[in-house]
mmCIF file of C-alpha atoms and ligand atoms in Angstrom:
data_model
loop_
_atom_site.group_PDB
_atom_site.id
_atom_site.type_symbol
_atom_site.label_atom_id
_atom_site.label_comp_id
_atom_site.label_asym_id
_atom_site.label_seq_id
_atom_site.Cartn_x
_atom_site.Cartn_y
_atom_site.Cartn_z
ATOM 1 C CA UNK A 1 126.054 85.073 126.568
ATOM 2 C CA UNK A 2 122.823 85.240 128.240
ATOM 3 C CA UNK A 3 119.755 82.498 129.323
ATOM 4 C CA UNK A 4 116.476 84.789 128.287
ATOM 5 C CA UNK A 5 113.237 84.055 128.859
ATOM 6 C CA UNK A 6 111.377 85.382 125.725
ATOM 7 C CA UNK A 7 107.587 85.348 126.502
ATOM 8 C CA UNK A 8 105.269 86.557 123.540
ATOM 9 C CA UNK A 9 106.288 84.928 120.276
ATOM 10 C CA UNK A 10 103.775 86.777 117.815
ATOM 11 C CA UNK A 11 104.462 88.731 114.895
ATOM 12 C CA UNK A 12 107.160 90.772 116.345
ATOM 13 C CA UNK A 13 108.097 88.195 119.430
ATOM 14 C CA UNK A 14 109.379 85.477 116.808
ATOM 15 C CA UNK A 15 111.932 87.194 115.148
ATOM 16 C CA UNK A 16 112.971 89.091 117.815
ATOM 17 C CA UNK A 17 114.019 85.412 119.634
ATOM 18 C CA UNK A 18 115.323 84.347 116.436
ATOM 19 C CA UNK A 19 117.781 87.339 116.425
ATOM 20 C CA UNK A 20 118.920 86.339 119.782
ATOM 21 C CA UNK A 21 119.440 83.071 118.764
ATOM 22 C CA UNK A 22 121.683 84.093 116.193
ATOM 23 C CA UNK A 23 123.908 86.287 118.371
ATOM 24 C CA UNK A 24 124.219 83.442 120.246
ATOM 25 C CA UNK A 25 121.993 83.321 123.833
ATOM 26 C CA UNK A 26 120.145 80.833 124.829
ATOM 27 C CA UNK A 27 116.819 81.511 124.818
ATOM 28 C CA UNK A 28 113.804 79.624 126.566
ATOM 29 C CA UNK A 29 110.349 80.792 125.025
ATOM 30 C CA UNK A 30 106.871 80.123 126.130
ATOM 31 C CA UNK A 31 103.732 81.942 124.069
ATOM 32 C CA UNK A 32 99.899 80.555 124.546
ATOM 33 C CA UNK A 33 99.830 79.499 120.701
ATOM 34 C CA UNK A 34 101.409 76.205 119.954
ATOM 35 C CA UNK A 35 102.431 77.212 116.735
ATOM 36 C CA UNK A 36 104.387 79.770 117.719
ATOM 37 C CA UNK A 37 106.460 77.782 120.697
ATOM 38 C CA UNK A 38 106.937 75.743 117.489
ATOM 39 C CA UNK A 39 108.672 78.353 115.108
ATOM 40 C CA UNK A 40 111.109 78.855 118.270
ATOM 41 C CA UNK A 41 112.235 75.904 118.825
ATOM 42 C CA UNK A 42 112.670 74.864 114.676
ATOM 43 C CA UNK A 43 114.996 78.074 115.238
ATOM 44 C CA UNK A 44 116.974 76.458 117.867
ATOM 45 C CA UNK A 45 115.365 77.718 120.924
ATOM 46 C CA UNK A 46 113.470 76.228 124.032
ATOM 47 C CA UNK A 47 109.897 76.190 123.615
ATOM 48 C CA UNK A 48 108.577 75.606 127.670
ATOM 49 C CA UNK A 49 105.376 74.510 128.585
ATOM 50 C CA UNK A 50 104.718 77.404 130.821
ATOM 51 C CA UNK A 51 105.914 80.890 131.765
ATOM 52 C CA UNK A 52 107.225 79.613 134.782
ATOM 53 C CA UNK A 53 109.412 76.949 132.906
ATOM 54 C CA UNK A 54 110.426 79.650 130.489
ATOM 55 C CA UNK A 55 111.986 81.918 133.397
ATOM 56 C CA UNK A 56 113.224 78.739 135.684
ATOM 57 C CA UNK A 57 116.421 79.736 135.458
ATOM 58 C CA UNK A 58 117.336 82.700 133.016
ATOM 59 C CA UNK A 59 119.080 85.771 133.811
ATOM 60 C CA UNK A 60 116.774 88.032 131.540
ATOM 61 C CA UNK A 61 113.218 87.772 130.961
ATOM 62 C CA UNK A 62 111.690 89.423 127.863
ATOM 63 C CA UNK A 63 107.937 90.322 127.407
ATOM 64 C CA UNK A 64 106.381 90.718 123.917
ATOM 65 C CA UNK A 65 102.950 90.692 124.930
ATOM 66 C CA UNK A 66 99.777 92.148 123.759
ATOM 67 C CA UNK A 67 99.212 94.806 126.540
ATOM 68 C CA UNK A 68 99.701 96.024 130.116
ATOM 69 C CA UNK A 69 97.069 93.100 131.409
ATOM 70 C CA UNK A 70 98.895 90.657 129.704
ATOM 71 C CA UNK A 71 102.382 91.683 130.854
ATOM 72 C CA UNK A 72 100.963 91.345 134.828
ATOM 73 C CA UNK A 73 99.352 88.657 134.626
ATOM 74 C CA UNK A 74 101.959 86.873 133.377
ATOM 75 C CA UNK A 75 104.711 88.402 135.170
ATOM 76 C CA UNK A 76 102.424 89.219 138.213
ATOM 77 C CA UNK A 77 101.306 85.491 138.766
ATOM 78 C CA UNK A 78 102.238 83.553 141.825
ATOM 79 C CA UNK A 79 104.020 80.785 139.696
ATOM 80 C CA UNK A 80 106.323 83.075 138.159
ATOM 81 C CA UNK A 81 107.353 85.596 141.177
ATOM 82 C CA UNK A 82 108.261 82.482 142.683
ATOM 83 C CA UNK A 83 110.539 81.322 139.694
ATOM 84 C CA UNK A 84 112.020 84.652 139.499
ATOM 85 C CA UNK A 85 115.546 84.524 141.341
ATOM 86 C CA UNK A 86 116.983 87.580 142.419
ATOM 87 C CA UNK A 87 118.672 90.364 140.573
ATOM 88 C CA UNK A 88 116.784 89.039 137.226
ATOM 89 C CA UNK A 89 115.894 91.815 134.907
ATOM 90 C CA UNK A 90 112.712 92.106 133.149
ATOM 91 C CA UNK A 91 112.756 94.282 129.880
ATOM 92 C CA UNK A 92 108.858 94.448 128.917
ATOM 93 C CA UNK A 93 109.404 95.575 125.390
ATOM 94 C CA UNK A 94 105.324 94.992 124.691
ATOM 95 C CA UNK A 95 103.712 98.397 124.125
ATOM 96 C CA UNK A 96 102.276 98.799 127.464
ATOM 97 C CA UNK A 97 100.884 101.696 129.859
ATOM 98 C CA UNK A 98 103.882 104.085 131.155
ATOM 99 C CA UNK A 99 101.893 104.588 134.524
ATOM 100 C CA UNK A 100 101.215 100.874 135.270
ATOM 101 C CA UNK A 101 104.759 99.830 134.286
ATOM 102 C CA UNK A 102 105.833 101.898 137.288
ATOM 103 C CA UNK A 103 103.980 100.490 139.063
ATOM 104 C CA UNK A 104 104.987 96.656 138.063
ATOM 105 C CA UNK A 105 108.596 98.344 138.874
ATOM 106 C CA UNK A 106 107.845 99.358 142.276
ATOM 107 C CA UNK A 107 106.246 95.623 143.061
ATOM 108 C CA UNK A 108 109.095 94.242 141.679
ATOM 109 C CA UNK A 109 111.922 96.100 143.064
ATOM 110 C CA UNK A 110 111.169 95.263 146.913
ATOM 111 C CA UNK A 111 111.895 91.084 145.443
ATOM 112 C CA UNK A 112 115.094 92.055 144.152
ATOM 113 C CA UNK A 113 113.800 92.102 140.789
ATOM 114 C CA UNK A 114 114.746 94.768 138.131
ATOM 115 C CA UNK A 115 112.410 96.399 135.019
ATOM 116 C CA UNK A 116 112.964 98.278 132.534
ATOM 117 C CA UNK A 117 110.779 99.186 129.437
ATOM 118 C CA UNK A 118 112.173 99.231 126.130
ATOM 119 C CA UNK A 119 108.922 99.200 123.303
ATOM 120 C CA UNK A 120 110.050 99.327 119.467
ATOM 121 C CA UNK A 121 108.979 100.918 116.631
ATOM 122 C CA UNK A 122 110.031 99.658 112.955
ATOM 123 C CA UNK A 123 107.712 96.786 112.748
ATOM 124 C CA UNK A 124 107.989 93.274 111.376
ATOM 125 C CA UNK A 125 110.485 93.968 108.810
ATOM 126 C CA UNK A 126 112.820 95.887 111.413
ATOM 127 C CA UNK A 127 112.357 93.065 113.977
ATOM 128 C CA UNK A 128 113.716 90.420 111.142
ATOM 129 C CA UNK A 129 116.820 92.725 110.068
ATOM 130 C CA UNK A 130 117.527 94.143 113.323
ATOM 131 C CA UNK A 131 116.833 97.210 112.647
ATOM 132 C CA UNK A 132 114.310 98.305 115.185
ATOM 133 C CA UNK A 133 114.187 101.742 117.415
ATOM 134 C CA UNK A 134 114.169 100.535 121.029
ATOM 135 C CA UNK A 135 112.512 103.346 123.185
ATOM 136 C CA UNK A 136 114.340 102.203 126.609
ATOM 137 C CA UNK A 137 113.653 103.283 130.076
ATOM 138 C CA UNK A 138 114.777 102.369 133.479
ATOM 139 C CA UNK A 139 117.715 103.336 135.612
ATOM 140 C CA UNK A 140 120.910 103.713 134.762
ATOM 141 C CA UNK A 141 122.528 100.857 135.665
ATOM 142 C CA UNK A 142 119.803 98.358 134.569
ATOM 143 C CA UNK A 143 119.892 100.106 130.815
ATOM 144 C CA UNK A 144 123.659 99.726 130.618
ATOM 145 C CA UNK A 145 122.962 95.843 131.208
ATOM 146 C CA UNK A 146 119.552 95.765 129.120
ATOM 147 C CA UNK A 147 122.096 97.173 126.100
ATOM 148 C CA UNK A 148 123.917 94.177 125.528
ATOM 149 C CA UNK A 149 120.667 92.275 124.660
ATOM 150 C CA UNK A 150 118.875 95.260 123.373
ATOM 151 C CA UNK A 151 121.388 96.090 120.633
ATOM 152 C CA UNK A 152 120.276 92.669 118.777
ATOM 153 C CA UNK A 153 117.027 94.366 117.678
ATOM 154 C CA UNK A 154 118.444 97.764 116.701
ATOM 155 C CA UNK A 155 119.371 101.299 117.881
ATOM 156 C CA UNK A 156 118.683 101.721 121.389
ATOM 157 C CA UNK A 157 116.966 105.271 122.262
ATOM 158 C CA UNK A 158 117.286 106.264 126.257
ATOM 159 C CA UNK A 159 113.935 108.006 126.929
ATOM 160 C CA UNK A 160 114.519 108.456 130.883
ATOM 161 C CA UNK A 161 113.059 106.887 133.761
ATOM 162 C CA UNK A 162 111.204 103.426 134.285
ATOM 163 C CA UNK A 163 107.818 104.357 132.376
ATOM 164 C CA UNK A 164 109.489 107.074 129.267
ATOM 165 C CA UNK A 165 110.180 104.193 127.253
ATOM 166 C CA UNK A 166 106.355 103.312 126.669
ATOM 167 C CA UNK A 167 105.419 106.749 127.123
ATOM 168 C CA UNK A 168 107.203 107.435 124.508
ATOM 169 C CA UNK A 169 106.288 104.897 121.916
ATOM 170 C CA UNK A 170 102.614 105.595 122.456
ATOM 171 C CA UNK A 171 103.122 109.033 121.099
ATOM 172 C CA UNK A 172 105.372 108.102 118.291
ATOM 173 C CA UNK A 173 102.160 105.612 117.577
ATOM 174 C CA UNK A 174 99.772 108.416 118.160
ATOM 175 C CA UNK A 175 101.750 110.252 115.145
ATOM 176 C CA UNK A 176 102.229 107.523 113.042
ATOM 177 C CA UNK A 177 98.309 106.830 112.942
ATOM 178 C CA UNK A 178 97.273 110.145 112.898
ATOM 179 C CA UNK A 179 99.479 110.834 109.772
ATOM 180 C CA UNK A 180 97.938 107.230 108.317
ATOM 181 C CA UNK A 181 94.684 108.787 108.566
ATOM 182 C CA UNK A 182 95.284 112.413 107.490
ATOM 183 C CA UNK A 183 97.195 110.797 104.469
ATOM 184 C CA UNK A 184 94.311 108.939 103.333
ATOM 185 C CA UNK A 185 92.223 111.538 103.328
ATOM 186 C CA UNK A 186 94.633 113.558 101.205
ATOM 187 C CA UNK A 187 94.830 110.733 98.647
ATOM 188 C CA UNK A 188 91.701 109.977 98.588
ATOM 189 C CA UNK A 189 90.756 114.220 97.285
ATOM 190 C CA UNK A 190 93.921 113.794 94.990
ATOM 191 C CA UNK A 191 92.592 111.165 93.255
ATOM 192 C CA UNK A 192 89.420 112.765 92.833
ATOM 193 C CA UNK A 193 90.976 115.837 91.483
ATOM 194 C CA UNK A 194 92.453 113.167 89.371
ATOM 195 C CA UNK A 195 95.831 113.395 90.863
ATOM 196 C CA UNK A 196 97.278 109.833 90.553
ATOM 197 C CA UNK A 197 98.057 108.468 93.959
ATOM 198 C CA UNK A 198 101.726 106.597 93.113
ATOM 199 C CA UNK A 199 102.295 110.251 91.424
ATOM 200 C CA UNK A 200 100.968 112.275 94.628
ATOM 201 C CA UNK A 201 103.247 110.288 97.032
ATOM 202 C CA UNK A 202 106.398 110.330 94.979
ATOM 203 C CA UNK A 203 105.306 114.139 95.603
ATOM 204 C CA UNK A 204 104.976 114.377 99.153
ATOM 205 C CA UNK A 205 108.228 112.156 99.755
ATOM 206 C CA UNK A 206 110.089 114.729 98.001
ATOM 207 C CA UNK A 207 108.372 117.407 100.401
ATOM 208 C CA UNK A 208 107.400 118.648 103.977
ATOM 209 C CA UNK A 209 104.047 116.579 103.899
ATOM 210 C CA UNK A 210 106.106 113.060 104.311
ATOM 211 C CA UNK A 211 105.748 110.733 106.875
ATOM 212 C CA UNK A 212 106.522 107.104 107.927
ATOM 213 C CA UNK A 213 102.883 106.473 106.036
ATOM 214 C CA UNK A 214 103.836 107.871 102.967
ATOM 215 C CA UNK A 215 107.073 106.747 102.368
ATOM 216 C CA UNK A 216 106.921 102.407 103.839
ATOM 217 C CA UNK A 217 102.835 102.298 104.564
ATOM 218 C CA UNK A 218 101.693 103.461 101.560
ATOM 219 C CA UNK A 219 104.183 102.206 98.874
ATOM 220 C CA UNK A 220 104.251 98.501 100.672
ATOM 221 C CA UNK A 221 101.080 97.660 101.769
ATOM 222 C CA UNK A 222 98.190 99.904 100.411
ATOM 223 C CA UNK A 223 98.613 100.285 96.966
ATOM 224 C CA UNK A 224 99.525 96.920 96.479
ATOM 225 C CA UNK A 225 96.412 95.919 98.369
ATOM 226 C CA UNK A 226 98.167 93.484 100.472
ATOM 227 C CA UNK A 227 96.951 94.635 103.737
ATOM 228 C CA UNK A 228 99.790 92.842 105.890
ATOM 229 C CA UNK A 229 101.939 95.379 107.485
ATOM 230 C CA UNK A 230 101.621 92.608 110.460
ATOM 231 C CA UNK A 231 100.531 95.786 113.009
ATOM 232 C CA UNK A 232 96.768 94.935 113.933
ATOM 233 C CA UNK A 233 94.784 97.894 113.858
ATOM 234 C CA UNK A 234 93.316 97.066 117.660
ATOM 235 C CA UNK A 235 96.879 97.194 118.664
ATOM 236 C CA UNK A 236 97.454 100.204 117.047
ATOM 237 C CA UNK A 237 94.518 101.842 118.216
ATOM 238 C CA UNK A 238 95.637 100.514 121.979
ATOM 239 C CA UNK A 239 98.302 102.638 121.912
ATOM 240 C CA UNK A 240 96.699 105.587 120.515
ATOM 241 C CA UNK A 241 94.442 105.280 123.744
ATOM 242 C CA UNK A 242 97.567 105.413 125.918
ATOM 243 C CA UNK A 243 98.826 108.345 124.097
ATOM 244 C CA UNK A 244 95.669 110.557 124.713
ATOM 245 C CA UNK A 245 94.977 109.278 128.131
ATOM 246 C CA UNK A 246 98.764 110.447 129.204
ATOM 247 C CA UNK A 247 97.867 114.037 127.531
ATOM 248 C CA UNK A 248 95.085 113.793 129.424
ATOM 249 C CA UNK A 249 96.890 113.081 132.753
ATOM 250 C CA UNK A 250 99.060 115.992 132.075
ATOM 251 C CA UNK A 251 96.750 118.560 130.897
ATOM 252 C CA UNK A 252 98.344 118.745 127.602
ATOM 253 C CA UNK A 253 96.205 119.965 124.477
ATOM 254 C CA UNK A 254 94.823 116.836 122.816
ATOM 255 C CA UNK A 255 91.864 117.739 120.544
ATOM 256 C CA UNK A 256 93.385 116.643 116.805
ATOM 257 C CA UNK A 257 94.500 113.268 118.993
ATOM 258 C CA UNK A 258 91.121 112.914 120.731
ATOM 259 C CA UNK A 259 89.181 113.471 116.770
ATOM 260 C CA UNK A 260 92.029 110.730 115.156
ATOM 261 C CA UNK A 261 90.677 108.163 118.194
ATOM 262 C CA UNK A 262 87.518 108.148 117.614
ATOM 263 C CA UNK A 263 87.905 107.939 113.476
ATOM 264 C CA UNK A 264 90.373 104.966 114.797
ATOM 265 C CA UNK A 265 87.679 103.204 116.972
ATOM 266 C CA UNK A 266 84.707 103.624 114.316
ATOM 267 C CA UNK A 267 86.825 101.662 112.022
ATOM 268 C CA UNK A 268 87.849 99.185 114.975
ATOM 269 C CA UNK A 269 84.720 98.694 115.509
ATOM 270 C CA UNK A 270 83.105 98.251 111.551
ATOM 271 C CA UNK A 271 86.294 95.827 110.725
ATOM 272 C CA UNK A 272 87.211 92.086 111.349
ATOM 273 C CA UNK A 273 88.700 91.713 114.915
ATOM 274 C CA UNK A 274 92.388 91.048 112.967
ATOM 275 C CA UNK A 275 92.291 93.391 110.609
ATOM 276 C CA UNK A 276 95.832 94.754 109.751
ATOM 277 C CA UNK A 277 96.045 98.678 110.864
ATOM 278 C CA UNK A 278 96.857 99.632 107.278
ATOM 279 C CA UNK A 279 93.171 98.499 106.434
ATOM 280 C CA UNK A 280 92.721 102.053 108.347
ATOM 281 C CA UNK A 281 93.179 103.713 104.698
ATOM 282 C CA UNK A 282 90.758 100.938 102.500
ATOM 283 C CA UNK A 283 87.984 101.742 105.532
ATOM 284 C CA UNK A 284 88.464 105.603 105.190
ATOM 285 C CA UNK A 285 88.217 105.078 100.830
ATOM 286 C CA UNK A 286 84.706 103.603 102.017
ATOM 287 C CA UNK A 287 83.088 106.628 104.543
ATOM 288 C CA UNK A 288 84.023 108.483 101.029
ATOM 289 C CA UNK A 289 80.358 108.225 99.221
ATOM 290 C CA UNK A 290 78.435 108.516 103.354
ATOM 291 C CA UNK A 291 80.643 112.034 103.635
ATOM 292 C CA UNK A 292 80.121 113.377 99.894
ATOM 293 C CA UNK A 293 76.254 113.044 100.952
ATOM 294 C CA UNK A 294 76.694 114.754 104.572
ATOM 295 C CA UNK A 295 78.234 117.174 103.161
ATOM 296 C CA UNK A 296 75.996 118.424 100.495
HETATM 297 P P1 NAD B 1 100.910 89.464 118.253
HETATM 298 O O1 NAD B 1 99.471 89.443 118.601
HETATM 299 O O2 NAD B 1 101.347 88.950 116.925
HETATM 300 O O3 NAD B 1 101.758 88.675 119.381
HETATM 301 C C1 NAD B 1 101.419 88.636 120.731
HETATM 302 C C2 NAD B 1 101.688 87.228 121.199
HETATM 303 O O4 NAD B 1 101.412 87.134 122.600
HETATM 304 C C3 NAD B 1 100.788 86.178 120.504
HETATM 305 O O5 NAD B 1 101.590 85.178 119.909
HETATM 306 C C4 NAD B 1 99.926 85.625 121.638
HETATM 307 O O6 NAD B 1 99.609 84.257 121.475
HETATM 308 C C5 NAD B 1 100.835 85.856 122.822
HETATM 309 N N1 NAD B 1 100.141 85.878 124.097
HETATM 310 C C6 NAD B 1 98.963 86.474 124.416
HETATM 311 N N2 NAD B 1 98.674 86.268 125.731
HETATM 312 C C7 NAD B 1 99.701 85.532 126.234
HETATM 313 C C8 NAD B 1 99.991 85.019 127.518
HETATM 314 N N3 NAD B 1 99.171 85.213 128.558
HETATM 315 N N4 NAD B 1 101.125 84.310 127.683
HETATM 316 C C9 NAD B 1 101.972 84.093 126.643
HETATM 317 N N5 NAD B 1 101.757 84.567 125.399
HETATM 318 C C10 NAD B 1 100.623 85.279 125.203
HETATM 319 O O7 NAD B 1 101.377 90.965 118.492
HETATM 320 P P2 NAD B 1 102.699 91.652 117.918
HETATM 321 O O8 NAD B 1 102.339 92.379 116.676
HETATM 322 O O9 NAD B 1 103.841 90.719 117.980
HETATM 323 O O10 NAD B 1 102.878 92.783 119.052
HETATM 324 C C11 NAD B 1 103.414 92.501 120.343
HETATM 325 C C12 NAD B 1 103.593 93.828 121.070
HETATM 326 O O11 NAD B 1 104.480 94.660 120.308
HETATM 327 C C13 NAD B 1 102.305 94.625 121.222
HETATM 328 O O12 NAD B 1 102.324 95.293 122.458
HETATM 329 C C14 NAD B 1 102.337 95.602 120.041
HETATM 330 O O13 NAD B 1 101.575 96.759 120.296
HETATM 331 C C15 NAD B 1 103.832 95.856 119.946
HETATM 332 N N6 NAD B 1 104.360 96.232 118.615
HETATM 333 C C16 NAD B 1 103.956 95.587 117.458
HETATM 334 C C17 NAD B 1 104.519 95.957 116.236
HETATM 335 C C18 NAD B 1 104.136 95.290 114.920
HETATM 336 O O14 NAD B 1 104.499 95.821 113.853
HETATM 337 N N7 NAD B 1 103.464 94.162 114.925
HETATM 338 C C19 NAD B 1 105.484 96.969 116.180
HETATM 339 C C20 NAD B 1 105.894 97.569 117.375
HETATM 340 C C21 NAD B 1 105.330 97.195 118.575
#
């Protein structure tokens, strides 16, 4: 069994550590929120005062931050390169930039220090049951030793190289938002055809027009008008803007993604700051009446 530094105990970070727990490593956490350190330790883990604490020591450090800033400055400050003994392996597993996790692997490697990125899809519910899709990248060798830790969340996925991992759970989240948003659209004309919306998606998930919206999104948190997938829409949108800026770098067609950002940001920016990503399909219901007009 392994000591793990788990650093980023939000939504997804806390049961993620608490699986760990149960299969039986030892796991030192450290997030900014007090609350959090405080879930971790009721659960039998370490809560440290400070990233540096949290690493002093373990074999495996695990980031479930916010974003690419957040991952270097944390693992990219002088306190914790120092703390960092030789050989560890960091497994950023925060949905960060493909091109700047490179380049944290190519600081990193000249210390001794290994990386690999290994992002997840399935959300809260998958992090609690371990049922997650971990997107890993990385060499070889430092996957086959990221495995035994990564098969506590779910089914590990080998995308390629240091970098594929978030690459490719930016486009997975580029797909899952844009079908979000095309599917509220489509309800939203259903029901004023009077098509019944429970009706229309029992529908669709018995056809080709089905998607990860239609069949957990919609069913779970829209219609009941709960609202708490536990996804913030600022995160998703985050990775929607990694998604089109790496079609971007490689020339690839991008208009439909480019038209779903900016839908994505004009809600980002007309809801609260923590709005849950589902909201995406209450704000669209609302630009109903402003289009009906526009387009008379
Ligand atoms: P979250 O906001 O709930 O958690 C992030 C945590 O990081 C917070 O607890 C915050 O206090 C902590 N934090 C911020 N800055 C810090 C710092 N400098 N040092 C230590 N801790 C710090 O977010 P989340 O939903 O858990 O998502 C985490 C990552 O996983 C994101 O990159 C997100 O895009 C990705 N993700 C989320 C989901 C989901 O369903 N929520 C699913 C897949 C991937």
């Amino acid at each position: 069994m392994t000591t793990i530094a788990f650093i980023g105990l939000g939504n997804m970070g806390t049961p993620m550590a608490q699986r760990l727990l149960a299969a039986g490593h030892t796991v030192r956490g450290f997030d900014v929120a007090e609350q959090a350190k405080a879930r971790l330790a009721e659960a039998g883990g370490t809560s440290c005062s400070s990233p540096a604490e949290a690493v002093d020591g373990a074999s495996a450090v695990i980031l479930m931050l916010p974003n690419s800033d957040v991952v270097e400055g944390v693992i990219l400050s002088p306190e914790v390169n120092a703390g960092l003994a030789a050989n560890t392996l960091v497994i950023d597993m925060s949905s960060s930039e493909p091109l700047r996790s490179r380049a944290l692997e190519q600081r990193l490697r000249p210390k001794g220090i290994r990386f690999v990125d290994a992002p997840v899809s399935g959300g809260v519910k998958g992090a609690e049951n371990g049922a997650l899709t971990v997107m890993a990248g990385g060499t070889d060798e430092d996957l086959a030793e990221a495995d035994a830790i990564l098969a506590c969340f779910g089914t590990v996925k080998r995308a390629g190289q240091v970098g594929a991992g978030h690459a490719a759970k930016a486009l997975n989240n580029l797909m899952s938002a844009t079908h979000l948003l095309v599917s509220s659209e489509a309800i939203l004309a259903g029901q004023g055809f009077g098509v019944d919306p429970e009706l229309l998606l029992q529908i669709v998930n018995g056809s080709s027009g089905k998607s990860g919206s239609t069949e957990n999104k919609w069913p779970n948190f829209i219609l009941p008008g709960t609202y708490n997938s536990g996804f913030a829409l600022k995160l998703m949108l985050k990775d929607m803007k990694i998604a089109v800026d790496l079609a971007d770098q490689v020339h690839a067609a991008s208009r439909l993604s480019h038209a779903a950002v900016q839908l994505w940001e004009e809600a980002a920016a007309e809801l609260p700051n923590n709005a849950d990503h589902t909201e995406i399909a209450r704000w669209v219901a609302a630009t109903s009446q402003e289009s009906a007009v526009s387009h008379r």
